[in-house]
Amino acid sequence: MPNREPIASSSTSQFQMNVTVYGSVKPCPVLIRRTQRSLKANSGGRDYFSDITLHDARNAGGMRVEFSVTATSPQGALRAGNVYLSQLCDLLTVVTRSPVWFYMPDDDSAEERIRSHRRSASVDRIMTEDEWSWITGNLVYLRRKHPRFLAASSWYRKGLLGRDVIDDFCCFWRVSERIAYSYADKSGWSDDDKQRSQVRKCVSQLRDDLFPENAPSILADETVSKIVKLRNDISHGNVPITLDIIDTASEFISPLEAVAYEILARLRDTELVTEDVA
């Protein structure tokens, strides 16, 4: 018989989670061991805050994140904490352009710790105080008001962590595609425009919106058409995955990653009007 979670009651408790986040990102010295209060969730019109602390987990090969979770059971706290930390890692990756990840349960991280100890050298991106404040201060706001941005951030992190060029190609393209659907300025579109290929039209519009000058060549209309066709062929199984397909997808990965990062960065600066969550 599988273990069943106890029937949840209406009462909630506070749980403390302590998780090591791996990757080539380290907090700046001023952030280490400093606890700050951040908005962690909003449910039923009620805000839930968490005390969140960063530690430099050098011996474990990463940094340690300590935060509180409000839940009705330990299992519920683990589920909620995993979602919160995963989204936190998505934003951390988007801001620093360095992928981070964690393991749950902790037993799964044993091999990662061994690999970290065997490294003879490392180059780490130092996360600044402003970057960390933006991440913790806007996660819930993005979840509420900009879920497509949060979803695109997740695809970006998946692409950086992937080891399959086909999957990575699709992940990085989804960033541009998802953002274009939601944030391209369609105010000047005619009814005929809205009936045309939404993907190509939205990406073209987003390119003009975010890159009025010196737009990346990967977003040129002809190139976008090739990418969309390749993505459709791969996703719908229209063609077998041959060496030619793999090579073609591989050639797109670097420019698609670069433009995905730039789109997310420019969107943060121009479109995401944040709330005061202090």
Short mmCIF file of C-alpha atoms in Angstrom, two decimals:
data_model
loop_
_atom_site.label_atom_id
_atom_site.label_comp_id
_atom_site.label_asym_id
_atom_site.label_seq_id
_atom_site.Cartn_x
_atom_site.Cartn_y
_atom_site.Cartn_z
CA MET A 1 0.00 0.00 0.00
CA PRO A 2 1.40 3.44 -0.88
CA ASN A 3 1.94 5.94 1.90
CA ARG A 4 -0.96 8.34 2.04
CA GLU A 5 -0.74 11.90 3.18
CA PRO A 6 -2.83 12.61 6.27
CA ILE A 7 -6.14 14.31 5.64
CA ALA A 8 -5.40 18.03 5.61
CA SER A 9 -7.04 20.24 8.19
CA SER A 10 -7.90 23.89 7.82
CA SER A 11 -5.12 24.91 10.22
CA THR A 12 -1.74 25.84 8.80
CA SER A 13 1.74 25.75 10.26
CA GLN A 14 5.08 27.33 9.46
CA PHE A 15 7.79 25.09 8.02
CA GLN A 16 11.43 25.94 7.40
CA MET A 17 13.10 24.72 4.19
CA ASN A 18 16.84 24.66 3.68
CA VAL A 19 17.95 23.78 0.15
CA THR A 20 21.28 23.91 -1.68
CA VAL A 21 21.09 25.56 -5.10
CA TYR A 22 23.81 24.47 -7.51
CA GLY A 23 25.36 26.35 -10.41
CA SER A 24 27.97 28.99 -11.18
CA VAL A 25 26.24 31.77 -9.23
CA LYS A 26 27.37 33.09 -5.84
CA PRO A 27 25.81 35.80 -3.67
CA CYS A 28 27.83 38.95 -3.14
CA PRO A 29 29.29 39.20 0.39
CA VAL A 30 26.65 41.66 1.61
CA LEU A 31 23.90 39.09 0.92
CA ILE A 32 25.46 36.19 2.81
CA ARG A 33 23.53 35.37 5.98
CA ARG A 34 21.33 38.43 5.60
CA THR A 35 17.68 37.69 6.19
CA GLN A 36 15.03 39.69 4.39
CA ARG A 37 11.26 39.52 4.35
CA SER A 38 9.83 38.81 0.93
CA LEU A 39 6.39 38.14 -0.49
CA LYS A 40 6.22 34.41 -1.27
CA ALA A 41 2.61 33.76 -2.23
CA ASN A 42 -0.85 35.27 -2.57
CA SER A 43 -3.94 33.15 -2.04
CA GLY A 44 -7.53 34.24 -1.65
CA GLY A 45 -6.49 37.86 -1.54
CA ARG A 46 -4.10 37.22 1.33
CA ASP A 47 -0.36 37.78 1.07
CA TYR A 48 2.07 35.27 2.56
CA PHE A 49 5.55 36.44 3.42
CA SER A 50 8.72 34.49 4.00
CA ASP A 51 11.95 35.22 5.78
CA ILE A 52 14.55 34.23 3.20
CA THR A 53 18.27 33.91 3.83
CA LEU A 54 21.17 33.16 1.50
CA HIS A 55 24.25 31.24 2.59
CA ASP A 56 27.45 30.60 0.68
CA ALA A 57 27.44 26.78 0.65
CA ARG A 58 30.95 26.52 -0.73
CA ASN A 59 31.55 23.06 0.69
CA ALA A 60 28.40 21.76 -0.98
CA GLY A 61 29.25 23.34 -4.32
CA GLY A 62 26.57 26.00 -4.45
CA MET A 63 24.63 28.41 -2.27
CA ARG A 64 22.06 27.55 0.36
CA VAL A 65 18.60 29.11 0.40
CA GLU A 66 16.66 29.09 3.65
CA PHE A 67 13.00 30.13 3.63
CA SER A 68 9.72 29.52 5.41
CA VAL A 69 6.61 27.86 3.98
CA THR A 70 3.04 28.04 5.27
CA ALA A 71 1.21 24.74 4.77
CA THR A 72 -1.12 22.24 6.42
CA SER A 73 1.37 19.35 6.42
CA PRO A 74 5.06 18.58 5.81
CA GLN A 75 4.16 17.05 2.44
CA GLY A 76 2.25 20.17 1.47
CA ALA A 77 5.17 22.34 2.57
CA LEU A 78 7.54 20.30 0.41
CA ARG A 79 5.31 20.63 -2.65
CA ALA A 80 4.80 24.37 -2.20
CA GLY A 81 8.47 24.93 -1.40
CA ASN A 82 9.56 23.07 -4.53
CA VAL A 83 7.35 25.24 -6.74
CA TYR A 84 8.50 28.45 -5.07
CA LEU A 85 12.18 27.52 -5.28
CA SER A 86 11.86 26.36 -8.89
CA GLN A 87 10.39 29.70 -9.93
CA LEU A 88 13.04 31.49 -7.90
CA CYS A 89 15.70 29.56 -9.82
CA ASP A 90 14.03 30.50 -13.12
CA LEU A 91 14.35 34.20 -12.32
CA LEU A 92 17.84 33.76 -10.91
CA THR A 93 18.88 32.18 -14.20
CA VAL A 94 17.24 34.88 -16.32
CA VAL A 95 18.86 37.68 -14.34
CA THR A 96 22.38 36.22 -14.21
CA ARG A 97 22.35 34.25 -17.48
CA SER A 98 23.78 31.35 -15.47
CA PRO A 99 21.64 28.24 -14.93
CA VAL A 100 20.98 27.12 -11.36
CA TRP A 101 19.21 24.01 -10.11
CA PHE A 102 18.42 22.05 -6.96
CA TYR A 103 17.67 18.47 -5.94
CA MET A 104 14.73 17.22 -3.92
CA PRO A 105 15.10 15.03 -1.93
CA ASP A 106 18.60 15.95 -0.88
CA ASP A 107 19.88 12.38 -1.38
CA ASP A 108 19.76 13.00 -5.14
CA SER A 109 22.45 15.66 -4.81
CA ALA A 110 25.21 13.31 -3.60
CA GLU A 111 26.83 12.96 -7.03
CA GLU A 112 26.60 16.72 -7.59
CA ARG A 113 28.52 17.38 -4.38
CA ILE A 114 31.19 14.89 -5.40
CA ARG A 115 31.58 16.58 -8.80
CA SER A 116 31.84 19.98 -7.15
CA HIS A 117 34.62 18.83 -4.83
CA ARG A 118 36.58 17.42 -7.76
CA ARG A 119 36.63 20.69 -9.69
CA SER A 120 40.12 22.17 -9.87
CA ALA A 121 38.85 25.63 -10.88
CA SER A 122 35.60 27.55 -11.14
CA VAL A 123 34.28 30.82 -12.53
CA ASP A 124 31.20 32.08 -10.71
CA ARG A 125 28.78 34.89 -11.54
CA ILE A 126 28.42 37.15 -8.51
CA MET A 127 24.79 38.05 -7.89
CA THR A 128 24.35 41.63 -6.71
CA GLU A 129 22.13 42.95 -3.97
CA ASP A 130 19.89 44.74 -6.49
CA GLU A 131 19.47 41.58 -8.55
CA TRP A 132 18.49 39.50 -5.54
CA SER A 133 16.06 42.18 -4.36
CA TRP A 134 14.42 42.25 -7.80
CA ILE A 135 14.05 38.46 -7.87
CA THR A 136 12.56 38.07 -4.39
CA GLY A 137 10.52 41.25 -4.65
CA ASN A 138 8.81 40.44 -7.94
CA LEU A 139 8.26 36.68 -8.05
CA VAL A 140 4.69 36.80 -6.76
CA TYR A 141 3.88 39.90 -8.82
CA LEU A 142 5.05 38.11 -11.98
CA ARG A 143 3.04 35.03 -11.04
CA ARG A 144 -0.05 37.21 -10.69
CA LYS A 145 0.36 39.74 -13.49
CA HIS A 146 2.92 38.31 -15.91
CA PRO A 147 2.62 34.50 -15.93
CA ARG A 148 3.86 34.33 -19.53
CA PHE A 149 7.11 36.02 -18.52
CA LEU A 150 7.52 33.50 -15.71
CA ALA A 151 6.78 30.61 -18.09
CA ALA A 152 9.30 31.95 -20.61
CA SER A 153 11.89 32.20 -17.83
CA SER A 154 11.30 28.53 -17.07
CA TRP A 155 11.85 27.55 -20.72
CA TYR A 156 15.04 29.61 -20.78
CA ARG A 157 16.45 27.80 -17.76
CA LYS A 158 15.46 24.42 -19.23
CA GLY A 159 17.32 25.32 -22.41
CA LEU A 160 20.50 26.24 -20.54
CA LEU A 161 20.39 23.04 -18.51
CA GLY A 162 19.53 20.75 -21.42
CA ARG A 163 21.83 18.29 -23.13
CA ASP A 164 19.66 17.47 -26.12
CA VAL A 165 20.10 19.97 -28.98
CA ILE A 166 16.57 19.33 -30.27
CA ASP A 167 15.02 20.06 -26.87
CA ASP A 168 17.30 23.06 -26.34
CA PHE A 169 16.35 24.50 -29.73
CA CYS A 170 12.65 24.17 -28.88
CA CYS A 171 13.11 25.64 -25.38
CA PHE A 172 14.92 28.77 -26.52
CA TRP A 173 12.48 29.34 -29.38
CA ARG A 174 9.53 29.02 -26.98
CA VAL A 175 10.90 31.96 -25.01
CA SER A 176 10.62 34.30 -28.00
CA GLU A 177 7.33 32.76 -29.07
CA ARG A 178 5.61 32.96 -25.67
CA ILE A 179 6.79 36.50 -25.01
CA ALA A 180 5.75 37.61 -28.50
CA TYR A 181 2.20 36.28 -28.05
CA SER A 182 1.72 38.24 -24.84
CA TYR A 183 3.78 41.39 -25.22
CA ALA A 184 3.88 42.31 -28.91
CA ASP A 185 2.04 45.60 -29.46
CA LYS A 186 -1.05 44.63 -31.49
CA SER A 187 -2.81 47.98 -31.13
CA GLY A 188 -2.09 48.92 -34.75
CA TRP A 189 -3.09 45.58 -36.25
CA SER A 190 -5.93 45.37 -38.73
CA ASP A 191 -8.45 42.52 -38.73
CA ASP A 192 -6.55 41.00 -41.66
CA ASP A 193 -3.32 41.12 -39.66
CA LYS A 194 -4.96 39.21 -36.83
CA GLN A 195 -6.01 36.43 -39.20
CA ARG A 196 -2.50 35.81 -40.48
CA SER A 197 0.15 33.55 -38.97
CA GLN A 198 0.12 34.61 -35.35
CA VAL A 199 3.60 33.31 -34.56
CA ARG A 200 5.42 35.09 -37.36
CA LYS A 201 3.40 38.27 -37.02
CA CYS A 202 3.82 38.46 -33.23
CA VAL A 203 7.56 37.79 -33.34
CA SER A 204 7.99 40.39 -36.08
CA GLN A 205 6.04 42.93 -34.03
CA LEU A 206 7.98 42.14 -30.84
CA ARG A 207 11.23 42.58 -32.76
CA ASP A 208 10.17 46.04 -33.88
CA ASP A 209 8.94 46.92 -30.38
CA LEU A 210 12.06 45.87 -28.47
CA PHE A 211 14.74 46.35 -31.13
CA PRO A 212 13.85 49.51 -33.10
CA GLU A 213 17.48 49.64 -34.25
CA ASN A 214 20.00 46.88 -34.94
CA ALA A 215 17.55 44.02 -34.47
CA PRO A 216 19.17 40.57 -34.09
CA SER A 217 19.43 38.80 -37.45
CA ILE A 218 17.89 35.67 -35.92
CA LEU A 219 14.58 37.59 -35.77
CA ALA A 220 14.56 38.49 -39.47
CA ASP A 221 11.28 37.41 -41.08
CA GLU A 222 12.88 34.86 -43.39
CA THR A 223 14.89 33.28 -40.56
CA VAL A 224 11.85 33.17 -38.27
CA SER A 225 9.90 31.35 -41.00
CA LYS A 226 12.65 28.71 -41.18
CA ILE A 227 12.68 28.33 -37.40
CA VAL A 228 8.90 27.99 -37.19
CA LYS A 229 8.89 25.34 -39.92
CA LEU A 230 11.68 23.40 -38.22
CA ARG A 231 9.99 23.63 -34.84
CA ASN A 232 6.66 22.44 -36.32
CA ASP A 233 8.33 19.57 -38.16
CA ILE A 234 10.07 18.46 -34.96
CA SER A 235 7.14 18.97 -32.58
CA HIS A 236 4.54 17.29 -34.82
CA GLY A 237 6.78 14.49 -36.03
CA ASN A 238 6.51 15.63 -39.65
CA VAL A 239 10.08 14.56 -40.38
CA PRO A 240 12.47 11.97 -38.93
CA ILE A 241 15.22 13.31 -36.67
CA THR A 242 18.20 12.95 -38.98
CA LEU A 243 21.75 14.23 -38.62
CA ASP A 244 20.83 17.13 -40.91
CA ILE A 245 17.94 18.10 -38.62
CA ILE A 246 20.19 17.86 -35.57
CA ASP A 247 22.88 19.99 -37.22
CA THR A 248 20.35 22.60 -38.35
CA ALA A 249 18.80 22.85 -34.89
CA SER A 250 22.26 23.05 -33.32
CA GLU A 251 23.23 26.02 -35.50
CA PHE A 252 20.22 27.97 -34.23
CA ILE A 253 20.82 27.33 -30.52
CA SER A 254 23.47 29.97 -29.77
CA PRO A 255 21.68 32.91 -31.48
CA LEU A 256 18.31 31.78 -30.09
CA GLU A 257 19.73 31.68 -26.55
CA ALA A 258 21.25 35.13 -26.97
CA VAL A 259 18.06 36.70 -28.28
CA ALA A 260 15.93 34.93 -25.65
CA TYR A 261 18.09 36.42 -22.90
CA GLU A 262 18.02 39.87 -24.51
CA ILE A 263 14.23 39.78 -24.95
CA LEU A 264 13.68 38.87 -21.30
CA ALA A 265 16.17 41.53 -20.16
CA ARG A 266 14.63 44.29 -22.28
CA LEU A 267 11.14 43.30 -21.21
CA ARG A 268 12.14 43.65 -17.56
CA ASP A 269 13.32 47.18 -18.26
CA THR A 270 10.42 48.35 -20.42
CA GLU A 271 7.23 46.40 -19.72
CA LEU A 272 7.29 44.99 -16.20
CA VAL A 273 6.03 47.78 -13.99
CA THR A 274 6.59 46.30 -10.58
CA GLU A 275 4.63 46.70 -7.39
CA ASP A 276 5.85 47.94 -4.06
CA VAL A 277 6.15 44.71 -2.08
CA ALA A 278 8.17 46.03 0.81
#
